[in-house]
Amino acid sequence: MIEFLGEVVAWFTDPANWTGVNGIPNRMWEHIQMSVLATTAAAALAIPPAVYLGHRRKGGVIAVAGVNMARAIPSFAIVAISLPFSIRLGLGLGFWPTFIALFFLAVPPFFTNTYTAVAGVDDALVESGRGMGMTQPQVVRRIEIPVASPVILAAARVASVQVIATATLAALVAWGGLGRYIIDGFATQDSVQVFAGGLLVAGLAVVAELGFSAIERWWLPRGLREPSEDIARVAA
Amino acid sequence: MIELEHVSKTFPGQDVAAVGDLTFTIPEGESVVLVGPSGCGKTTTLKMINRLIEPTGGTITVAGRDVAQMEAHELRRGIGYVIQQIGLFPHRTIRDNIATVPKLLGWEKKRIQARVLELTDLVDLSEDMLTRYPSELSGGQRQRVGVARALAADPPVLLMDEPFGAVDPIVRTRLQDELVSLQARLNKTIVLVTHDIDEAIKLGDRVALLNIGGVLEQYAPPEELLRDPANAFVADFLGTDRGIKRLSLVPISQINLDPGPVLPRSAPVAEAREMMRRYQIDWAVVGGDGRIEGWFTENDIAGHDTLDRVHLLPFQTKLAATDSLQQALDAVISSHTAVAAVFDGERYLGMVTSEEISREIIE
Ligand SMILES: Nc1ncnc2c1ncn2[C@@H]1O[C@H](COP(=O)(O)OP(=O)(O)OP(=O)(O)O)[C@@H](O)[C@H]1O
Ligand SMILES: [Mg+2]
């Protein structure tokens, strides 16, 4: 075991693993790129309709059910399914099938959390906002989104960690990322490389998790950081 | 002034109207309290004024303008609105909460800043609370912020739906008193909803008592409501103790005062005894010409010929003619003599007796 860990340390300190296309910096960068793109795209596409439906407090339950059904399909299956389409559409191997799979993975947490949080904003807040003369868009921007923002941020955290973990699959369809070490390691029965790849993915996921926690801590106004009594009381 | 004319509201999918056909006028600068049993349409009526609920019939005018003809959000920016749950924005500081409407109206920063400070003072909050968030305030403080926020743009009209419903009775009483004194200074046109008849009596220049379906059973100043309930429903809603409730609203000057067993210093003791017999009491008062010096008992005059040298006791409680009968009752009950002397400044007017007060209760 000690011997194995020694080999892992040796792998990490081998200069060859820090340069070139297959070096850690490049693979890490590819992994981050893919994860950020897929998560951002999912957020951009899922949040607006979720906010709209949440604001209307209507139709969202059906939409949430639909979105959650999609969650039941394994990402691996989505990669497999999207692969032939991607090739047929001329989008090729690698990037697109992975991107599509990760996108579908990230949509449900964004949509469900956003819808639930916005629809769940205390009626008293909306009523007092409207009663003071806010227009509907002002109610959305000044009350519903800010009040829902902790839950939306939590969705971003969950989605990115899932996406980072799953982006490893990209290597299966001939794209880069940290998954390369794992997949290639399996192929060549190089367990040190598999282990090192796993460590890197886990490390990145942890960094993402910590990053979002920090954002939640520093960026959210104090009044939203803990569920206020007000909200708790009305909810009770 | 707010005028409701044949206003009705039937919610979609319901066959009975929440408010059937309601007509009444809320005079400028007065506070009107809507009171009635749960579900009688108080909230519905209130929300039709600022169009949070659209009436299905009739017209509502505020300061002569038909509200249906105005942009809803513009109408609302000119009407203060306070609800039971207060609805302070948890993500905004107290300062920003209070500044909500001025910001919507696009006031300059400086003006908003000054106004927030003015309101903080008005509702008796301390300035260091301005940087806090709603979750960091007590229930009573939040309620004050709610009132400050509603008053921020100095709207002529204030709508309040059970504003003190969620705070404990002690805080409630204090907030009610504060609202009364605030209103004495601001003279807003206030429409306040409550289901607490005592609150209605305390806060309303007029009380509108509603029955299920928004039926206006009586619309009158509280004193009139209690003295002369229009029908059995009203009497029942006011409760059997309505006579006693009314005492707090009637000034002593409204009832007959007894001149009291008052004798001059020079009066012979025999005359004092005669006076006591007539009144069926064992004490009398020395005074005359709108002044009284004090009182003495039958025991004090033993051995005297006249009242000249008799030792007098001062009156413990002095009432003013403007005091309420409730205060008078309090004084009468707690005084040794079972009466209380009433003064207009220094001038003695007469005695309140428990008989006169009960006559007023029974009336
Ligand atoms: N949005 C709505 N949809 C359907 N019915 C409603 C709605 N709002 C109120 N109602 C009904 O209209 C009637 C009057 O309701 P309203 O809220 O005005 O009563 P209230 O006098 O304020 O009662 P409470 O003292 O309990 O607050 C009730 O029967 C209520 O169920
Ligand atoms: Mg109500």
XYZ file of C-alpha atoms and ligand atoms in Angstrom:
631
model
C 0.000 0.000 0.000
C 2.782 2.389 0.997
C 4.479 1.381 -2.180
C 1.354 2.237 -4.174
C 1.068 5.668 -2.575
C 4.712 6.197 -3.363
C 3.984 5.494 -6.996
C 1.073 7.956 -6.889
C 3.348 10.634 -5.466
C 5.885 9.811 -8.135
C 3.158 10.190 -10.776
C 2.242 13.606 -9.493
C 5.848 14.731 -9.336
C 6.759 13.406 -12.776
C 7.319 16.536 -14.916
C 5.989 14.639 -17.929
C 2.553 14.660 -16.305
C 2.569 18.456 -16.088
C 3.177 19.344 -19.713
C 1.605 18.790 -23.058
C -1.893 17.830 -24.114
C -2.061 15.007 -21.610
C -0.554 17.084 -18.782
C -2.528 17.885 -15.662
C -2.954 21.642 -16.423
C -4.466 21.007 -19.844
C -6.732 18.147 -18.698
C -7.826 20.179 -15.714
C -8.577 23.154 -17.905
C -10.592 21.020 -20.335
C -12.536 19.542 -17.442
C -13.304 22.946 -15.949
C -14.252 24.376 -19.317
C -16.681 21.592 -20.053
C -18.193 21.744 -16.574
C -18.607 25.506 -16.558
C -20.103 25.566 -20.044
C -22.601 22.806 -19.344
C -23.606 24.216 -15.944
C -23.947 27.752 -17.245
C -25.985 26.646 -20.233
C -28.279 24.626 -18.001
C -28.695 27.577 -15.634
C -29.386 29.966 -18.490
C -32.023 27.705 -19.978
C -33.645 26.342 -16.824
C -33.823 29.365 -14.522
C -35.895 31.824 -16.585
C -38.838 29.495 -17.259
C -38.641 28.235 -13.672
C -38.820 31.810 -12.370
C -41.713 32.586 -14.683
C -43.718 29.516 -13.694
C -42.816 30.031 -10.044
C -43.980 33.622 -10.196
C -47.268 32.574 -11.758
C -47.469 29.821 -9.133
C -48.977 27.722 -11.880
C -48.149 24.764 -14.087
C -44.858 24.273 -12.343
C -45.699 21.002 -10.679
C -46.137 19.300 -14.036
C -42.957 20.855 -15.361
C -41.019 19.792 -12.280
C -42.336 16.236 -12.650
C -41.238 16.198 -16.289
C -37.810 17.570 -15.518
C -37.323 15.096 -12.716
C -38.236 12.219 -14.955
C -35.325 13.257 -17.145
C -33.141 12.975 -14.063
C -33.868 9.262 -13.903
C -32.063 8.672 -17.197
C -28.398 7.944 -16.420
C -25.925 10.403 -17.852
C -24.050 7.512 -19.335
C -27.159 6.602 -21.335
C -27.506 10.189 -22.514
C -23.938 10.173 -23.769
C -24.627 6.905 -25.558
C -27.879 8.146 -27.065
C -26.574 11.549 -28.091
C -23.467 10.097 -29.666
C -25.091 8.861 -32.915
C -27.170 12.047 -33.184
C -24.123 14.157 -32.694
C -22.261 12.274 -35.362
C -25.258 12.343 -37.734
C -25.614 16.107 -37.237
C -21.966 16.534 -37.987
C -21.142 17.680 -34.477
C -18.726 14.871 -34.116
C -17.428 12.909 -31.204
C -16.167 14.269 -27.917
C -17.449 17.704 -27.018
C -21.092 17.689 -28.017
C -22.271 14.320 -26.705
C -20.582 15.091 -23.403
C -21.943 18.605 -23.308
C -25.483 17.430 -24.003
C -25.299 14.764 -21.313
C -23.968 17.208 -18.716
C -26.492 19.831 -19.733
C -29.359 17.424 -19.127
C -27.797 16.427 -15.860
C -27.674 20.016 -14.614
C -31.101 21.182 -15.766
C -33.226 19.347 -13.143
C -31.579 20.789 -10.024
C -31.718 24.306 -11.450
C -35.276 24.034 -12.633
C -36.708 22.271 -9.626
C -34.959 24.389 -7.013
C -35.689 27.657 -8.737
C -39.322 26.856 -9.318
C -39.858 25.590 -5.798
C -38.061 28.524 -4.221
C -39.802 31.214 -6.254
C -43.236 29.631 -5.911
C -42.556 29.237 -2.214
C -41.799 32.909 -1.559
C -44.067 33.972 1.273
C -47.334 35.383 -0.109
C -47.133 38.173 2.436
C -43.945 39.469 0.784
C -45.465 39.435 -2.662
C -48.650 41.009 -1.395
C -46.870 43.789 0.427
C -44.685 44.404 -2.611
C -47.682 44.656 -4.892
C -49.571 46.647 -2.286
C -46.790 49.228 -2.274
C -46.986 49.595 -6.024
C -44.403 47.222 -7.473
C -45.150 46.047 -10.985
C -45.017 42.314 -11.695
C -41.447 42.466 -13.060
C -40.410 44.490 -10.013
C -41.925 41.867 -7.735
C -39.898 39.226 -9.577
C -36.623 41.146 -9.587
C -36.786 42.834 -6.209
C -38.494 40.197 -4.118
C -38.866 36.753 -5.615
C -35.433 36.243 -7.131
C -33.468 37.671 -4.192
C -35.487 35.735 -1.659
C -35.124 32.556 -3.726
C -31.421 33.139 -4.363
C -30.048 30.942 -1.545
C -31.916 27.982 -2.974
C -30.839 28.820 -6.518
C -27.237 29.055 -5.338
C -27.604 25.696 -3.636
C -28.819 24.313 -6.961
C -25.737 25.681 -8.673
C -23.554 24.011 -6.078
C -25.237 20.620 -6.416
C -25.306 20.835 -10.215
C -21.652 21.765 -10.590
C -20.428 19.048 -8.305
C -22.494 16.485 -10.217
C -21.315 17.870 -13.523
C -17.661 17.823 -12.483
C -17.966 14.204 -11.402
C -19.809 13.172 -14.526
C -17.624 15.092 -16.992
C -15.236 12.203 -16.532
C -17.417 10.396 -19.090
C -16.159 12.735 -21.791
C -13.118 10.537 -22.129
C -15.332 7.667 -23.268
C -16.371 9.562 -26.372
C -12.920 10.735 -27.191
C -12.891 14.065 -25.447
C -10.376 15.301 -22.889
C -10.730 16.263 -19.314
C -9.538 14.490 -16.203
C -11.506 11.416 -17.256
C -8.730 10.652 -19.709
C -6.478 9.488 -16.877
C -9.129 7.177 -15.557
C -10.284 5.706 -18.871
C -6.812 5.419 -20.314
C -5.554 4.067 -17.033
C -8.144 1.321 -17.183
C -7.216 0.518 -20.754
C -3.530 0.185 -19.928
C -4.205 -1.341 -16.495
C -2.275 1.529 -14.950
C -3.973 1.692 -11.547
C -1.713 4.539 -10.388
C -2.975 6.745 -13.199
C -6.594 5.736 -12.508
C -6.125 6.624 -8.878
C -4.446 9.933 -9.662
C -7.268 10.843 -12.066
C -9.823 10.009 -9.410
C -8.008 12.208 -6.914
C -7.954 15.119 -9.326
C -11.692 14.862 -10.073
C -12.513 14.578 -6.397
C -10.251 17.535 -5.632
C -11.924 19.689 -8.250
C -15.379 18.757 -6.938
C -14.357 19.671 -3.418
C -12.964 23.009 -4.586
C -16.221 23.742 -6.393
C -18.217 22.839 -3.299
C -16.069 25.076 -1.099
C -16.225 27.869 -3.640
C -19.983 27.885 -3.639
C -20.141 27.683 0.134
C -17.926 30.754 0.273
C -20.166 32.583 -2.179
C -23.192 31.654 -0.106
C -21.462 32.885 3.013
C -20.162 36.185 1.669
C -22.487 37.175 -1.046
C -25.915 36.509 0.435
C -27.304 39.334 2.570
C -27.306 38.539 6.275
C -31.084 38.495 6.369
C -31.177 35.508 4.020
C -28.366 33.428 5.403
C -30.441 31.624 7.948
C -34.094 30.948 7.404
C -35.573 33.955 9.165
C -38.166 33.492 11.845
C -40.571 35.342 9.654
C -40.429 32.781 6.910
C -40.394 29.917 9.388
C -43.400 31.272 11.212
C -45.477 31.791 8.104
C -44.448 28.420 6.767
C -45.445 26.699 10.004
C -61.979 60.808 1.004
C -62.778 57.318 -0.146
C -66.185 56.508 -1.580
C -67.559 53.039 -2.193
C -70.673 52.897 -4.294
C -72.591 49.654 -4.725
C -69.327 47.766 -4.601
C -69.524 44.015 -4.975
C -67.161 41.104 -5.304
C -67.922 37.533 -6.226
C -64.817 35.370 -6.443
C -64.534 33.162 -9.535
C -66.199 29.799 -9.065
C -68.316 30.915 -6.121
C -72.058 31.451 -6.146
C -72.287 33.682 -3.085
C -70.795 37.128 -3.110
C -67.985 37.846 -0.641
C -69.230 41.433 -0.733
C -72.763 41.912 -1.984
C -73.570 45.576 -2.368
C -71.564 47.923 -0.232
C -71.924 51.684 -0.147
C -70.220 53.979 2.317
C -67.900 56.956 2.503
C -64.708 57.349 4.452
C -64.231 61.040 5.200
C -60.900 62.756 4.602
C -58.555 62.568 7.543
C -60.665 60.163 9.558
C -59.907 56.671 10.643
C -62.546 54.096 9.835
C -62.386 50.613 11.255
C -63.980 47.697 9.436
C -64.999 45.093 11.936
C -67.103 41.952 11.787
C -67.027 38.183 12.069
C -64.457 36.096 10.215
C -65.170 35.811 6.521
C -67.540 38.777 6.391
C -65.512 40.466 3.659
C -63.358 42.965 5.550
C -60.114 42.064 3.806
C -61.876 41.832 0.479
C -63.300 45.318 0.942
C -59.933 46.742 1.962
C -58.094 45.171 -0.958
C -60.626 46.460 -3.437
C -59.597 49.986 -2.441
C -56.008 49.459 -3.634
C -57.113 47.004 -6.296
C -55.275 43.991 -4.976
C -58.744 42.597 -5.568
C -60.751 43.865 -8.523
C -64.424 44.470 -7.703
C -67.006 42.719 -9.848
C -69.347 45.683 -9.566
C -69.685 49.240 -8.358
C -67.169 52.040 -8.194
C -64.557 53.120 -5.708
C -63.122 56.603 -5.751
C -60.142 57.866 -3.806
C -59.870 61.658 -3.583
C -62.466 61.901 -6.314
C -60.649 59.644 -8.765
C -62.143 56.353 -9.891
C -59.504 53.780 -8.949
C -60.483 51.530 -11.845
C -59.304 54.258 -14.216
C -55.828 54.465 -12.685
C -52.754 52.308 -13.242
C -52.914 49.849 -10.366
C -49.269 50.280 -9.356
C -49.499 54.067 -9.458
C -52.635 54.023 -7.354
C -50.886 51.814 -4.812
C -47.792 53.991 -4.560
C -50.089 56.684 -3.209
C -51.699 54.430 -0.613
C -49.898 53.062 2.429
C -50.514 49.368 3.030
C -49.869 47.375 6.188
C -50.781 43.707 6.617
C -50.852 41.416 9.610
C -47.798 39.412 8.513
C -46.095 42.767 7.877
C -44.243 41.302 4.896
C -40.908 43.000 5.500
C -38.364 41.992 2.867
C -35.956 39.609 4.604
C -33.115 40.311 2.175
C -33.178 44.037 2.762
C -32.063 46.094 5.710
C -34.609 48.011 7.732
C -33.410 51.177 5.983
C -34.057 49.697 2.551
C -37.373 48.269 3.640
C -38.574 51.682 4.752
C -37.259 53.224 1.536
C -39.221 50.852 -0.715
C -41.855 53.227 -2.041
C -39.612 56.314 -2.301
C -37.253 54.192 -4.399
C -40.111 53.045 -6.605
C -41.027 56.683 -7.022
C -37.450 57.506 -7.986
C -36.664 59.933 -5.189
C -33.116 61.216 -4.875
C -30.796 59.443 -2.460
C -30.525 62.403 -0.105
C -34.253 62.867 0.144
C -34.769 59.166 0.818
C -32.065 59.219 3.461
C -33.648 62.168 5.248
C -37.112 60.692 5.022
C -36.000 57.361 6.474
C -34.502 59.133 9.480
C -37.643 61.176 9.950
C -39.797 58.046 9.923
C -37.477 56.165 12.233
C -38.039 58.908 14.724
C -41.769 59.069 14.058
C -42.413 55.410 14.815
C -39.977 55.420 17.705
C -37.283 53.134 16.347
C -33.624 53.719 17.036
C -31.262 54.612 14.232
C -28.933 51.718 14.874
C -31.720 49.385 13.786
C -31.568 50.737 10.243
C -28.659 48.514 9.273
C -30.277 45.400 10.704
C -32.350 42.859 8.858
C -35.991 42.076 9.697
C -35.056 38.759 11.298
C -32.989 40.719 13.818
C -35.949 42.668 15.192
C -38.690 41.850 17.676
C -42.290 41.464 16.568
C -43.264 44.896 17.855
C -40.284 46.561 16.198
C -41.081 44.870 12.903
C -44.619 46.124 13.129
C -43.309 49.685 13.584
C -41.078 49.249 10.562
C -44.148 48.078 8.649
C -45.960 51.282 9.589
C -42.915 53.424 8.762
C -42.624 51.728 5.382
C -46.290 52.368 4.654
C -45.901 56.043 5.558
C -42.646 56.518 3.656
C -43.937 58.494 0.702
C -46.394 60.369 2.930
C -49.512 58.899 1.306
C -52.796 60.583 2.261
C -54.447 57.180 2.658
C -53.387 54.250 4.813
C -54.896 50.761 4.570
C -54.206 48.390 7.435
C -55.347 44.772 7.620
C -55.212 43.484 11.199
C -51.932 45.338 11.685
C -51.581 44.284 15.306
C -52.974 40.786 14.977
C -49.660 38.977 15.322
C -48.218 40.660 18.406
C -48.854 39.871 22.047
C -51.536 41.855 23.908
C -49.136 44.141 25.779
C -47.253 45.163 22.663
C -50.558 45.448 20.840
C -51.906 47.948 23.335
C -48.753 50.021 23.010
C -48.839 49.955 19.218
C -52.503 50.954 19.272
C -51.704 53.910 21.507
C -48.872 54.877 19.187
C -51.168 54.731 16.193
C -53.677 56.968 17.958
C -51.022 59.585 18.696
C -49.527 59.243 15.223
C -52.928 59.818 13.701
C -53.494 62.861 15.912
C -50.418 64.397 14.278
C -50.747 63.112 10.709
C -54.483 63.141 10.004
C -54.356 60.396 7.411
C -57.427 58.819 5.951
C -57.107 55.398 7.542
C -59.046 52.248 6.812
C -58.200 49.576 9.346
C -59.514 46.032 9.485
C -59.838 44.103 12.710
C -62.095 41.494 14.227
C -61.486 42.876 17.687
C -64.337 45.184 18.660
C -62.289 46.789 21.427
C -59.595 47.701 18.943
C -62.271 49.124 16.647
C -63.683 51.269 19.450
C -60.246 52.483 20.404
C -58.915 53.297 16.951
C -61.928 54.303 14.899
C -63.406 57.756 14.437
C -66.091 55.622 12.883
C -66.739 51.932 12.914
C -68.245 49.997 10.019
C -69.707 46.783 11.333
C -70.006 44.218 8.567
C -71.983 40.999 8.438
C -71.323 37.958 6.239
C -71.531 38.933 2.597
C -70.178 42.401 3.259
C -73.510 43.643 4.567
C -73.028 46.953 6.355
C -75.061 46.559 9.544
C -74.104 49.875 11.077
C -71.713 52.698 10.302
C -71.297 55.113 13.162
C -68.855 56.647 15.615
C -68.005 54.086 18.309
C -69.918 55.910 21.016
C -73.082 55.937 18.957
C -72.620 52.304 17.995
C -72.422 51.303 21.643
C -75.216 53.586 22.785
C -77.608 52.820 20.005
C -76.945 49.536 18.162
C -78.971 49.427 14.958
C -80.161 45.860 15.387
C -79.767 42.606 17.264
C -76.740 41.549 15.202
C -74.880 44.693 16.148
C -75.881 44.459 19.799
C -74.819 40.843 19.850
C -71.484 41.578 18.228
C -70.779 44.383 20.678
C -71.412 42.042 23.581
C -73.371 42.354 26.790
C -70.806 44.694 28.270
C -71.245 47.329 25.620
C -72.528 49.781 28.240
C -69.288 49.452 30.142
C -67.222 49.680 26.966
C -68.954 52.935 26.174
C -67.837 54.515 29.437
C -64.358 55.067 28.043
C -65.855 57.137 25.227
C -68.192 59.398 27.215
C -66.745 62.429 29.011
C -67.961 63.231 32.508
C -69.344 66.518 31.220
C -72.066 64.493 29.476
C -73.788 63.390 32.672
C -75.572 65.175 35.473
C -73.382 65.949 38.391
C -74.715 65.938 41.891
C -74.011 69.228 43.693
C -72.875 67.043 46.566
C -73.277 67.459 50.332
C -71.481 70.806 50.362
C -71.792 73.197 53.274
C -70.183 76.542 54.079
C -67.668 76.808 56.930
C -70.181 78.775 58.931
C -72.889 76.123 58.764
C -74.041 74.796 62.113
C -73.331 71.170 62.837
C -77.011 70.420 62.955
C -77.265 71.418 59.341
C -74.419 69.044 58.478
C -76.228 66.206 60.242
C -79.406 67.039 58.341
C -77.456 67.003 55.065
C -75.944 63.598 55.857
C -79.336 62.183 56.656
C -80.724 63.462 53.419
C -77.896 61.901 51.435
C -77.872 58.777 53.615
C -74.140 59.059 54.159
C -71.845 59.670 57.082
C -69.750 62.459 55.607
C -70.043 65.895 54.011
C -67.934 68.522 52.296
C -66.949 72.027 53.239
C -66.889 74.528 50.441
C -68.970 76.853 48.289
C -68.670 79.241 45.362
C -66.978 76.699 43.113
C -64.370 75.753 45.702
C -64.175 72.910 48.124
C -61.872 72.681 51.047
C -62.183 69.045 52.081
C -64.458 66.533 53.676
C -65.230 65.304 57.186
C -67.133 62.422 58.753
C -69.881 62.312 61.315
C -67.326 61.433 63.997
C -65.263 64.542 63.250
C -68.061 66.954 64.203
C -68.828 65.569 67.625
C -68.478 68.406 70.178
C -68.513 71.236 67.566
C -71.223 73.857 67.130
C -70.280 74.918 63.643
C -67.964 73.490 61.003
C -65.415 76.280 61.633
C -62.916 74.236 63.550
C -63.630 70.799 62.134
C -60.596 68.937 60.817
C -60.945 68.403 57.041
C -59.540 65.641 54.880
C -58.383 66.397 51.326
C -59.980 64.708 48.337
C -57.788 61.853 47.130
C -58.935 61.883 43.526
C -59.916 64.839 41.486
C -61.540 64.327 38.131
C -61.666 66.725 35.207
C -64.847 67.272 33.236
C -63.027 65.975 30.163
C -62.117 62.679 31.819
C -64.075 59.643 30.717
C -66.784 57.957 32.703
C -64.511 54.941 32.866
C -61.999 56.996 34.823
C -64.856 58.316 36.938
C -66.034 54.793 37.678
C -62.523 53.847 38.671
C -62.318 56.795 41.028
C -65.731 56.202 42.542
C -65.064 52.536 43.173
C -61.732 53.136 44.808
C -62.719 56.124 46.939
C -63.836 55.869 50.534
C -66.802 58.130 49.945
C -68.127 56.253 46.877
C -68.229 59.536 44.973
C -65.588 61.576 43.210
C -65.317 65.332 42.887
C -65.168 66.837 39.422
C -63.333 70.036 38.643
C -62.900 72.330 35.730
C -59.396 73.472 36.413
C -59.673 74.660 40.021
C -63.403 75.185 39.945
C -65.556 72.553 41.645
C -68.383 71.318 39.414
C -70.024 68.600 41.450
C -69.849 64.935 42.320
C -70.005 61.847 40.107
C -71.996 59.159 41.778
C -72.166 55.490 40.944
C -75.912 55.921 40.381
C -75.326 58.415 37.577
C -72.725 56.153 35.996
C -74.977 53.110 36.082
C -77.775 55.153 34.596
C -75.404 55.878 31.697
C -74.456 52.195 31.354
C -78.069 51.065 31.250
C -79.191 53.722 28.795
N -59.149 34.623 -3.309
C -60.344 34.138 -2.897
N -60.994 33.208 -3.610
C -62.185 32.740 -3.223
N -62.844 33.145 -2.119
C -62.254 34.075 -1.361
C -60.974 34.619 -1.705
N -60.647 35.531 -0.758
C -61.657 35.535 0.123
N -62.640 34.663 -0.227
C -63.894 34.436 0.489
O -64.582 35.652 0.612
C -65.162 35.793 1.894
C -64.661 37.053 2.558
O -63.266 36.908 2.808
P -62.395 38.010 3.524
O -61.000 37.557 3.474
O -62.716 39.333 2.959
O -62.938 37.910 5.015
P -62.496 38.710 6.310
O -63.670 39.469 6.755
O -61.248 39.455 6.038
O -62.234 37.519 7.337
P -61.103 37.333 8.448
O -61.541 38.110 9.640
O -61.143 35.869 8.711
O -59.816 37.790 7.859
C -64.831 34.525 2.644
O -65.926 33.651 2.562
C -63.652 33.961 1.897
O -63.639 32.564 1.965
Mg -59.197 39.268 6.705
